[in-house]
Short mmCIF file of C-alpha atoms and ligand atoms in Angstrom, two decimals:
data_model
loop_
_atom_site.label_atom_id
_atom_site.label_comp_id
_atom_site.label_asym_id
_atom_site.label_seq_id
_atom_site.Cartn_x
_atom_site.Cartn_y
_atom_site.Cartn_z
CA MET A 1 78.63 31.67 -35.00
CA SER A 2 76.82 29.10 -36.91
CA PHE A 3 74.82 30.20 -40.29
CA TRP A 4 71.73 28.79 -40.86
CA PRO A 5 71.34 28.14 -44.86
CA GLY A 6 67.44 28.03 -45.05
CA LEU A 7 65.83 24.40 -44.87
CA ILE A 8 66.66 23.14 -48.68
CA GLU A 9 70.31 22.97 -47.66
CA LYS A 10 69.68 21.89 -44.10
CA TYR A 11 67.80 19.05 -45.17
CA ARG A 12 69.10 18.23 -48.77
CA THR A 13 69.51 14.92 -48.55
CA TYR A 14 65.46 14.37 -47.65
CA LEU A 15 64.09 16.66 -50.89
CA PRO A 16 64.23 16.13 -54.36
CA VAL A 17 66.95 18.75 -55.30
CA THR A 18 70.23 17.99 -56.92
CA ALA A 19 73.40 20.26 -57.75
CA SER A 20 71.65 22.07 -60.70
CA THR A 21 68.31 23.13 -58.81
CA PRO A 22 68.88 26.36 -58.59
CA VAL A 23 68.03 27.19 -54.22
CA VAL A 24 65.30 29.95 -53.71
CA THR A 25 65.62 30.71 -50.46
CA LEU A 26 64.86 33.24 -47.79
CA ASN A 27 66.49 31.30 -45.09
CA GLU A 28 63.33 29.72 -44.02
CA GLY A 29 62.76 27.05 -41.53
CA ASN A 30 64.73 26.54 -38.08
CA THR A 31 61.92 28.20 -36.11
CA PRO A 32 61.90 28.08 -32.21
CA LEU A 33 60.06 25.29 -30.17
CA ILE A 34 58.96 27.15 -26.97
CA GLU A 35 57.92 25.48 -23.90
CA ALA A 36 54.73 26.87 -22.94
CA GLY A 37 54.76 26.96 -19.18
CA TYR A 38 50.68 28.46 -18.52
CA LEU A 39 49.97 25.10 -21.03
CA SER A 40 52.03 22.87 -19.52
CA GLU A 41 50.51 23.83 -16.14
CA ILE A 42 46.48 23.07 -17.23
CA THR A 43 47.38 20.33 -18.86
CA GLY A 44 49.21 18.95 -17.20
CA GLU A 45 51.95 17.55 -19.39
CA LYS A 46 54.69 19.09 -21.24
CA VAL A 47 53.25 21.31 -24.01
CA PHE A 48 55.87 22.78 -27.13
CA LEU A 49 55.03 25.51 -29.60
CA LYS A 50 56.75 25.42 -33.16
CA TYR A 51 56.31 29.20 -33.59
CA GLU A 52 56.49 28.75 -37.51
CA GLY A 53 55.11 32.60 -37.52
CA LEU A 54 58.78 33.55 -37.28
CA ASN A 55 59.71 32.34 -40.68
CA PRO A 56 60.28 34.85 -43.40
CA THR A 57 56.89 36.00 -44.73
CA GLY A 58 55.20 35.07 -41.10
CA SER A 59 54.09 31.67 -41.74
CA PHE A 60 54.83 28.00 -42.47
CA LYS A 61 53.99 28.40 -45.87
CA ASP A 62 57.42 29.09 -46.68
CA ARG A 63 59.06 25.78 -46.09
CA GLY A 64 56.97 24.63 -49.13
CA MET A 65 57.06 27.55 -51.35
CA THR A 66 60.79 27.83 -50.66
CA LEU A 67 61.10 24.36 -52.82
CA ALA A 68 58.07 24.84 -55.12
CA LEU A 69 59.80 27.99 -56.58
CA SER A 70 63.20 26.51 -56.81
CA LYS A 71 61.75 23.77 -58.96
CA ALA A 72 59.28 26.04 -60.68
CA LYS A 73 62.36 28.13 -61.44
CA GLU A 74 64.65 24.83 -62.69
CA LYS A 75 61.82 23.42 -65.17
CA GLY A 76 62.46 27.02 -66.55
CA ALA A 77 58.92 28.56 -65.45
CA ARG A 78 57.68 32.15 -65.99
CA VAL A 79 54.33 32.34 -64.32
CA VAL A 80 53.45 30.33 -60.89
CA ILE A 81 49.79 30.76 -59.40
CA CYS A 82 48.03 29.81 -56.36
CA ALA A 83 44.40 30.35 -54.83
CA SER A 84 45.07 31.33 -51.19
CA THR A 85 43.27 32.42 -47.90
CA GLY A 86 46.17 34.55 -47.57
CA ASN A 87 49.03 33.27 -46.30
CA THR A 88 49.68 31.38 -49.08
CA SER A 89 49.72 34.23 -51.49
CA ALA A 90 51.65 35.86 -49.42
CA SER A 91 54.27 33.81 -49.31
CA ALA A 92 53.99 32.62 -53.29
CA ALA A 93 54.35 36.37 -53.95
CA ALA A 94 57.79 36.56 -52.14
CA TYR A 95 59.57 34.10 -53.37
CA ALA A 96 58.66 34.73 -57.06
CA ALA A 97 60.03 38.35 -56.38
CA ARG A 98 63.11 36.51 -55.28
CA ALA A 99 62.66 33.69 -58.26
CA GLY A 100 62.02 36.11 -60.71
CA LEU A 101 58.87 34.73 -61.93
CA ARG A 102 55.52 36.32 -62.35
CA CYS A 103 53.27 35.40 -59.66
CA VAL A 104 49.33 35.33 -59.73
CA VAL A 105 47.02 34.93 -56.83
CA LEU A 106 43.37 34.46 -56.64
CA ILE A 107 41.49 35.26 -53.26
CA PRO A 108 38.14 35.34 -51.74
CA GLU A 109 37.19 38.84 -52.07
CA GLY A 110 36.89 40.62 -48.38
CA ALA A 111 37.75 37.28 -46.79
CA ILE A 112 41.10 37.80 -46.10
CA ALA A 113 43.19 39.32 -43.73
CA LEU A 114 44.68 42.86 -44.10
CA GLY A 115 48.39 41.48 -43.44
CA LYS A 116 48.23 38.94 -45.73
CA LEU A 117 46.65 40.93 -48.87
CA SER A 118 49.66 43.63 -48.17
CA GLN A 119 51.97 41.10 -48.38
CA ALA A 120 50.38 39.58 -51.53
CA LEU A 121 50.46 43.29 -53.15
CA ILE A 122 53.67 44.89 -51.56
CA HIS A 123 55.86 41.89 -53.43
CA GLY A 124 53.99 42.79 -56.45
CA ALA A 125 51.87 39.53 -57.48
CA THR A 126 48.90 39.99 -59.77
CA VAL A 127 46.03 39.80 -56.67
CA ILE A 128 42.60 38.71 -58.35
CA PRO A 129 40.02 38.66 -55.72
CA VAL A 130 37.28 36.81 -57.13
CA LYS A 131 33.52 36.63 -56.15
CA GLY A 132 33.82 32.96 -54.20
CA ASN A 133 35.59 31.08 -51.63
CA PHE A 134 38.91 29.37 -51.35
CA ASP A 135 37.32 26.02 -53.14
CA VAL A 136 36.17 28.06 -56.28
CA ALA A 137 38.99 30.18 -56.58
CA LEU A 138 41.43 26.59 -56.31
CA GLY A 139 39.27 25.08 -59.12
CA LEU A 140 39.58 27.58 -61.06
CA VAL A 141 43.46 27.54 -60.51
CA ARG A 142 43.71 24.26 -61.14
CA GLU A 143 41.91 24.62 -64.62
CA ILE A 144 44.18 27.36 -65.36
CA SER A 145 47.68 25.44 -64.66
CA GLN A 146 46.25 22.50 -66.54
CA LYS A 147 45.89 24.40 -69.71
CA TYR A 148 48.17 26.86 -70.21
CA PRO A 149 51.93 27.28 -68.92
CA VAL A 150 51.59 28.67 -65.49
CA THR A 151 52.93 26.47 -62.78
CA LEU A 152 50.08 25.95 -59.73
CA VAL A 153 52.05 26.14 -56.31
CA ASN A 154 49.11 24.81 -54.01
CA SER A 155 49.77 22.23 -51.90
CA VAL A 156 48.92 20.11 -54.08
CA ASN A 157 52.24 20.98 -55.87
CA PRO A 158 53.85 17.80 -54.37
CA PHE A 159 56.69 19.89 -53.67
CA ARG A 160 55.19 22.20 -51.17
CA ILE A 161 54.09 18.93 -48.92
CA GLU A 162 58.30 17.65 -49.54
CA GLY A 163 59.10 21.19 -47.96
CA GLN A 164 56.67 21.53 -45.15
CA LYS A 165 57.60 18.47 -44.56
CA THR A 166 60.99 19.94 -42.84
CA ALA A 167 58.93 20.92 -40.26
CA ALA A 168 58.41 17.60 -38.36
CA PHE A 169 62.55 17.15 -38.95
CA GLU A 170 63.06 20.30 -37.04
CA ILE A 171 60.78 19.39 -33.90
CA CYS A 172 62.35 15.60 -33.72
CA ASP A 173 65.82 17.51 -33.78
CA GLN A 174 64.84 19.92 -31.47
CA LEU A 175 63.79 17.40 -29.09
CA GLY A 176 66.96 15.66 -28.78
CA GLY A 177 66.45 13.07 -31.65
CA ALA A 178 62.58 12.06 -30.75
CA ALA A 179 59.41 12.41 -31.71
CA PRO A 180 56.63 14.26 -29.47
CA ASP A 181 53.91 11.69 -27.94
CA PHE A 182 51.63 13.96 -29.98
CA HIS A 183 51.75 16.66 -32.80
CA SER A 184 48.70 19.06 -32.49
CA ILE A 185 48.04 20.95 -36.01
CA PRO A 186 45.19 22.98 -37.51
CA VAL A 187 43.59 21.78 -40.55
CA GLY A 188 42.22 23.83 -43.37
CA ASN A 189 43.12 22.52 -47.00
CA ALA A 190 44.78 19.89 -45.59
CA GLY A 191 48.43 19.99 -46.98
CA ASN A 192 50.19 20.51 -43.41
CA ILE A 193 49.14 17.41 -41.57
CA THR A 194 50.09 15.38 -44.97
CA ALA A 195 53.26 17.36 -44.71
CA TYR A 196 54.24 16.82 -41.40
CA TRP A 197 52.92 12.72 -40.96
CA LYS A 198 55.44 12.17 -43.99
CA GLY A 199 58.19 14.02 -42.29
CA TYR A 200 57.96 11.57 -39.02
CA ARG A 201 57.28 8.61 -41.11
CA GLU A 202 60.50 9.55 -43.14
CA TYR A 203 62.28 10.62 -40.06
CA PHE A 204 61.33 7.02 -38.65
CA GLU A 205 62.33 5.08 -41.46
CA HIS A 206 65.86 6.82 -41.19
CA GLN A 207 65.95 5.12 -37.74
CA LYS A 208 66.20 9.40 -36.73
CA ILE A 209 63.38 8.80 -33.82
CA ARG A 210 62.46 5.42 -31.90
CA SER A 211 58.61 6.23 -32.34
CA LYS A 212 55.82 8.76 -34.20
CA PRO A 213 53.56 11.21 -32.71
CA VAL A 214 49.89 10.70 -32.64
CA MET A 215 48.59 13.27 -34.91
CA LEU A 216 45.81 15.62 -33.72
CA GLY A 217 43.67 18.00 -36.37
CA PHE A 218 41.93 20.60 -35.51
CA GLN A 219 39.37 22.22 -37.88
CA ALA A 220 36.75 25.40 -37.37
CA GLN A 221 33.41 24.69 -36.07
CA GLY A 222 31.82 26.08 -39.55
CA ALA A 223 34.60 24.84 -41.93
CA ALA A 224 35.31 20.75 -40.51
CA PRO A 225 34.26 18.98 -43.41
CA ILE A 226 36.93 16.39 -42.90
CA VAL A 227 35.33 15.79 -38.72
CA ASN A 228 31.89 15.54 -40.40
CA ASN A 229 32.99 13.32 -43.68
CA ARG A 230 30.93 15.92 -45.65
CA MET A 231 32.01 19.20 -48.01
CA VAL A 232 30.95 21.94 -46.83
CA ALA A 233 29.15 24.80 -49.45
CA ASN A 234 29.58 27.81 -47.13
CA PRO A 235 32.35 27.58 -44.73
CA LYS A 236 31.94 29.76 -41.92
CA THR A 237 35.04 30.74 -39.14
CA ILE A 238 36.92 33.74 -37.72
CA ALA A 239 39.91 31.64 -38.71
CA THR A 240 39.84 33.03 -42.08
CA ALA A 241 43.26 30.79 -43.18
CA ILE A 242 41.22 27.81 -42.22
CA LYS A 243 38.04 28.51 -44.10
CA ILE A 244 38.44 25.67 -46.32
CA GLY A 245 34.73 23.65 -47.30
CA ASN A 246 36.68 20.89 -49.52
CA PRO A 247 40.31 20.43 -48.72
CA ALA A 248 42.79 19.54 -51.38
CA SER A 249 44.37 16.54 -49.42
CA TRP A 250 41.27 15.65 -47.43
CA GLN A 251 42.03 11.95 -48.21
CA THR A 252 45.47 12.09 -46.75
CA ALA A 253 44.68 13.72 -43.64
CA THR A 254 42.65 10.97 -42.63
CA ALA A 255 45.36 8.40 -43.46
CA ALA A 256 47.64 10.32 -41.34
CA ARG A 257 44.45 10.12 -38.65
CA GLN A 258 44.04 6.17 -38.87
CA GLU A 259 47.87 5.55 -39.54
CA SER A 260 49.01 7.58 -35.97
CA GLY A 261 45.88 6.33 -34.09
CA GLY A 262 45.16 10.18 -33.83
CA LEU A 263 41.83 12.42 -34.44
CA ILE A 264 40.58 15.51 -36.32
CA ASP A 265 38.06 17.41 -34.03
CA LYS A 266 36.76 20.77 -34.49
CA VAL A 267 36.74 23.51 -32.47
CA SER A 268 34.48 26.82 -32.00
CA ASP A 269 35.33 30.44 -32.86
CA ASN A 270 34.54 30.68 -28.99
CA GLU A 271 37.29 27.98 -28.02
CA ILE A 272 40.09 29.56 -31.31
CA ILE A 273 39.48 33.13 -29.41
CA SER A 274 39.77 31.91 -26.17
CA ALA A 275 43.02 29.99 -26.97
CA TYR A 276 44.43 33.06 -28.99
CA LYS A 277 43.97 35.35 -26.25
CA LEU A 278 45.84 32.93 -23.58
CA LEU A 279 48.62 32.26 -25.87
CA ALA A 280 48.86 36.34 -26.23
CA GLN A 281 48.41 37.04 -22.97
CA LYS A 282 49.98 34.12 -20.77
CA GLU A 283 52.53 32.80 -23.17
CA GLY A 284 53.61 36.17 -25.11
CA VAL A 285 53.14 34.30 -28.04
CA PHE A 286 51.10 36.47 -31.18
CA VAL A 287 49.37 33.98 -33.26
CA GLU A 288 46.87 34.15 -35.93
CA PRO A 289 43.88 33.22 -35.26
CA ALA A 290 43.41 29.66 -37.26
CA SER A 291 47.10 28.74 -35.06
CA ALA A 292 45.18 28.91 -32.23
CA ALA A 293 43.21 25.80 -33.39
CA SER A 294 46.25 23.42 -32.40
CA VAL A 295 46.04 24.91 -28.99
CA ALA A 296 42.30 25.26 -28.56
CA GLY A 297 42.39 21.66 -29.47
CA VAL A 298 44.82 20.42 -26.76
CA LEU A 299 43.12 22.46 -24.18
CA LYS A 300 39.40 20.80 -25.01
CA LEU A 301 41.03 17.14 -24.87
CA SER A 302 42.74 17.95 -22.09
CA LYS A 303 39.45 18.73 -20.28
CA ASN A 304 38.18 15.63 -21.66
CA GLY A 305 40.78 13.61 -19.83
CA TYR A 306 42.53 12.73 -23.51
CA PHE A 307 46.07 12.87 -22.47
CA LYS A 308 45.58 10.48 -19.52
CA LYS A 309 43.84 7.79 -21.48
CA THR A 310 45.86 7.89 -24.90
CA GLY A 311 49.13 6.94 -25.59
CA LYS A 312 52.27 5.09 -23.78
CA LYS A 313 50.83 3.69 -20.40
CA ASN A 314 52.91 5.40 -18.01
CA SER A 315 53.35 8.03 -15.38
CA LYS A 316 55.56 10.12 -17.15
CA LYS A 317 53.99 13.77 -18.65
CA LYS A 318 53.33 13.83 -22.42
CA ILE A 319 55.17 15.85 -24.68
CA ILE A 320 52.59 17.63 -26.72
CA VAL A 321 53.81 19.52 -29.74
CA CYS A 322 51.53 22.29 -30.81
CA VAL A 323 51.60 24.15 -34.59
CA LEU A 324 51.58 27.55 -34.49
CA THR A 325 51.27 28.09 -38.19
CA GLY A 326 50.55 31.91 -38.71
CA HIS A 327 52.18 35.64 -36.75
CA GLY A 328 49.73 37.58 -35.16
CA LEU A 329 50.75 40.70 -37.03
CA LYS A 330 48.69 38.75 -40.01
CA ASP A 331 45.31 40.08 -39.27
CA PRO A 332 45.61 42.92 -36.97
CA ASP A 333 42.10 43.32 -36.91
CA CYS A 334 41.44 40.47 -35.15
CA ALA A 335 43.23 41.78 -32.27
CA LEU A 336 41.82 44.60 -32.18
CA LEU A 337 37.90 43.00 -32.38
CA SER A 338 39.47 40.75 -29.62
CA VAL A 339 40.17 43.25 -26.58
CA LYS A 340 38.56 46.70 -24.98
CA LYS A 341 39.81 49.52 -27.10
CA PRO A 342 41.62 52.15 -24.79
CA LYS A 343 40.75 55.76 -24.76
CA ALA A 344 42.80 58.79 -24.77
CA VAL A 345 42.90 61.09 -21.92
CA PRO A 346 44.14 64.35 -21.28
CA ALA A 347 47.99 64.60 -21.20
CA LYS A 348 48.32 65.53 -17.49
CA LEU A 349 50.19 63.04 -14.77
CA GLU A 350 47.14 62.48 -12.61
CA ASN A 351 44.90 61.25 -15.46
CA ILE A 352 47.47 58.50 -16.66
CA LEU A 353 47.81 57.74 -12.83
CA LYS A 354 43.77 57.44 -12.89
CA VAL A 355 44.37 54.32 -15.31
CA MET A 356 46.89 52.98 -13.47
CA GLY A 357 45.09 53.23 -10.75
CA LEU A 358 47.45 54.51 -8.34
N1 F0G B 1 47.36 27.95 -40.53
C1 F0G B 1 47.58 29.08 -41.18
C2 F0G B 1 47.93 30.21 -40.50
C3 F0G B 1 47.17 28.57 -42.55
O1 F0G B 1 47.36 30.09 -43.38
C4 F0G B 1 46.39 27.68 -42.86
C5 F0G B 1 46.34 27.61 -44.85
C6 F0G B 1 46.24 26.62 -42.18
C7 F0G B 1 46.63 26.35 -41.02
C8 F0G B 1 45.78 24.85 -42.78
O2 F0G B 1 47.30 24.68 -43.66
O3 F0G B 1 45.71 24.41 -45.24
O4 F0G B 1 47.87 23.19 -45.09
O5 F0G B 1 46.11 22.37 -43.94
N2 F0G B 1 46.15 28.63 -45.21
C9 F0G B 1 46.17 28.29 -46.77
C10 F0G B 1 46.61 29.39 -47.90
C11 F0G B 1 44.99 27.86 -47.28
O6 F0G B 1 45.86 29.71 -48.75
O7 F0G B 1 47.11 30.53 -47.07
P1 F0G B 1 46.67 23.42 -44.61
#
């Protein structure tokens, strides 16, 4: 049986670690690349889902956090801090607990999903809800980390990007040493699109792959600063994870778009929720709403004939990878709001059979 040691050990030669770096790991990474039969059928292409919700804390953030906390520990940090729409705080709290460091998280009050909040709290982080949105909270933690001996573990910390780029390596390895034709991803603070593009570029430079994908980023319509080329003061979307009006990695996201010949577009909350339900009900994959933006975007482009017009000019089906960034159990409230709630019936056979339509 082969043992997965976590992504630092697996991709050590590509990462800024030495033999003396203490590796803080929960054996993150190695997430499945799931073939999406239904999506392939309706798009006429070959669609795969990179299910990052299966990381230890239920989101892709663990890839960045294993490295950020290892490096923080290496330099002797005692306290780490982040602002978060939820997943970063959950991951930072877990990895800090494992590293024996104190963790402080600032979250926009009332605007993060239940699962994420419970994770940050149970892992023992100091959780500080602020009366302001994510962008305001990020400004505050940046200032604190500049003035005090506190290590910032948001994706402006370059080690976060280094860790997260390994997901691109995995996709290429899983596709048998090839990059997909298209890579679709939700965009919030824009660290992850930056990380994937870096990963693909590095694998290309190391001749592990012969081409790089076209990068397709998707923001929520009410939180689409990059698409509209203007900051959003009051971002709004049901996908709270990507409710961000002034992404920290704005420049590197637009560079990924431009260098790959891709695009960054927006999808409405309705499109996000339809993709969210489609994933759950047709593919059997439960994700949080923000994650469904990558699939909503691909469906939107497919309807407009984009995949037939773009990329390699041949009749072969294009390989599209959609990143599913977080697990559905992160946000159980959204699931319950999106379905009809069942009604209780008397505990009698006839009542059950009636509901079953028998
Ligand atoms: N999907 C999920 C589930 C997320 O939690 C995030 C970001 C994104 C997508 C967007 O990734 O910011 O790298 O562009 N969540 C951050 C957080 C902001 O605080 O958990 P990004």
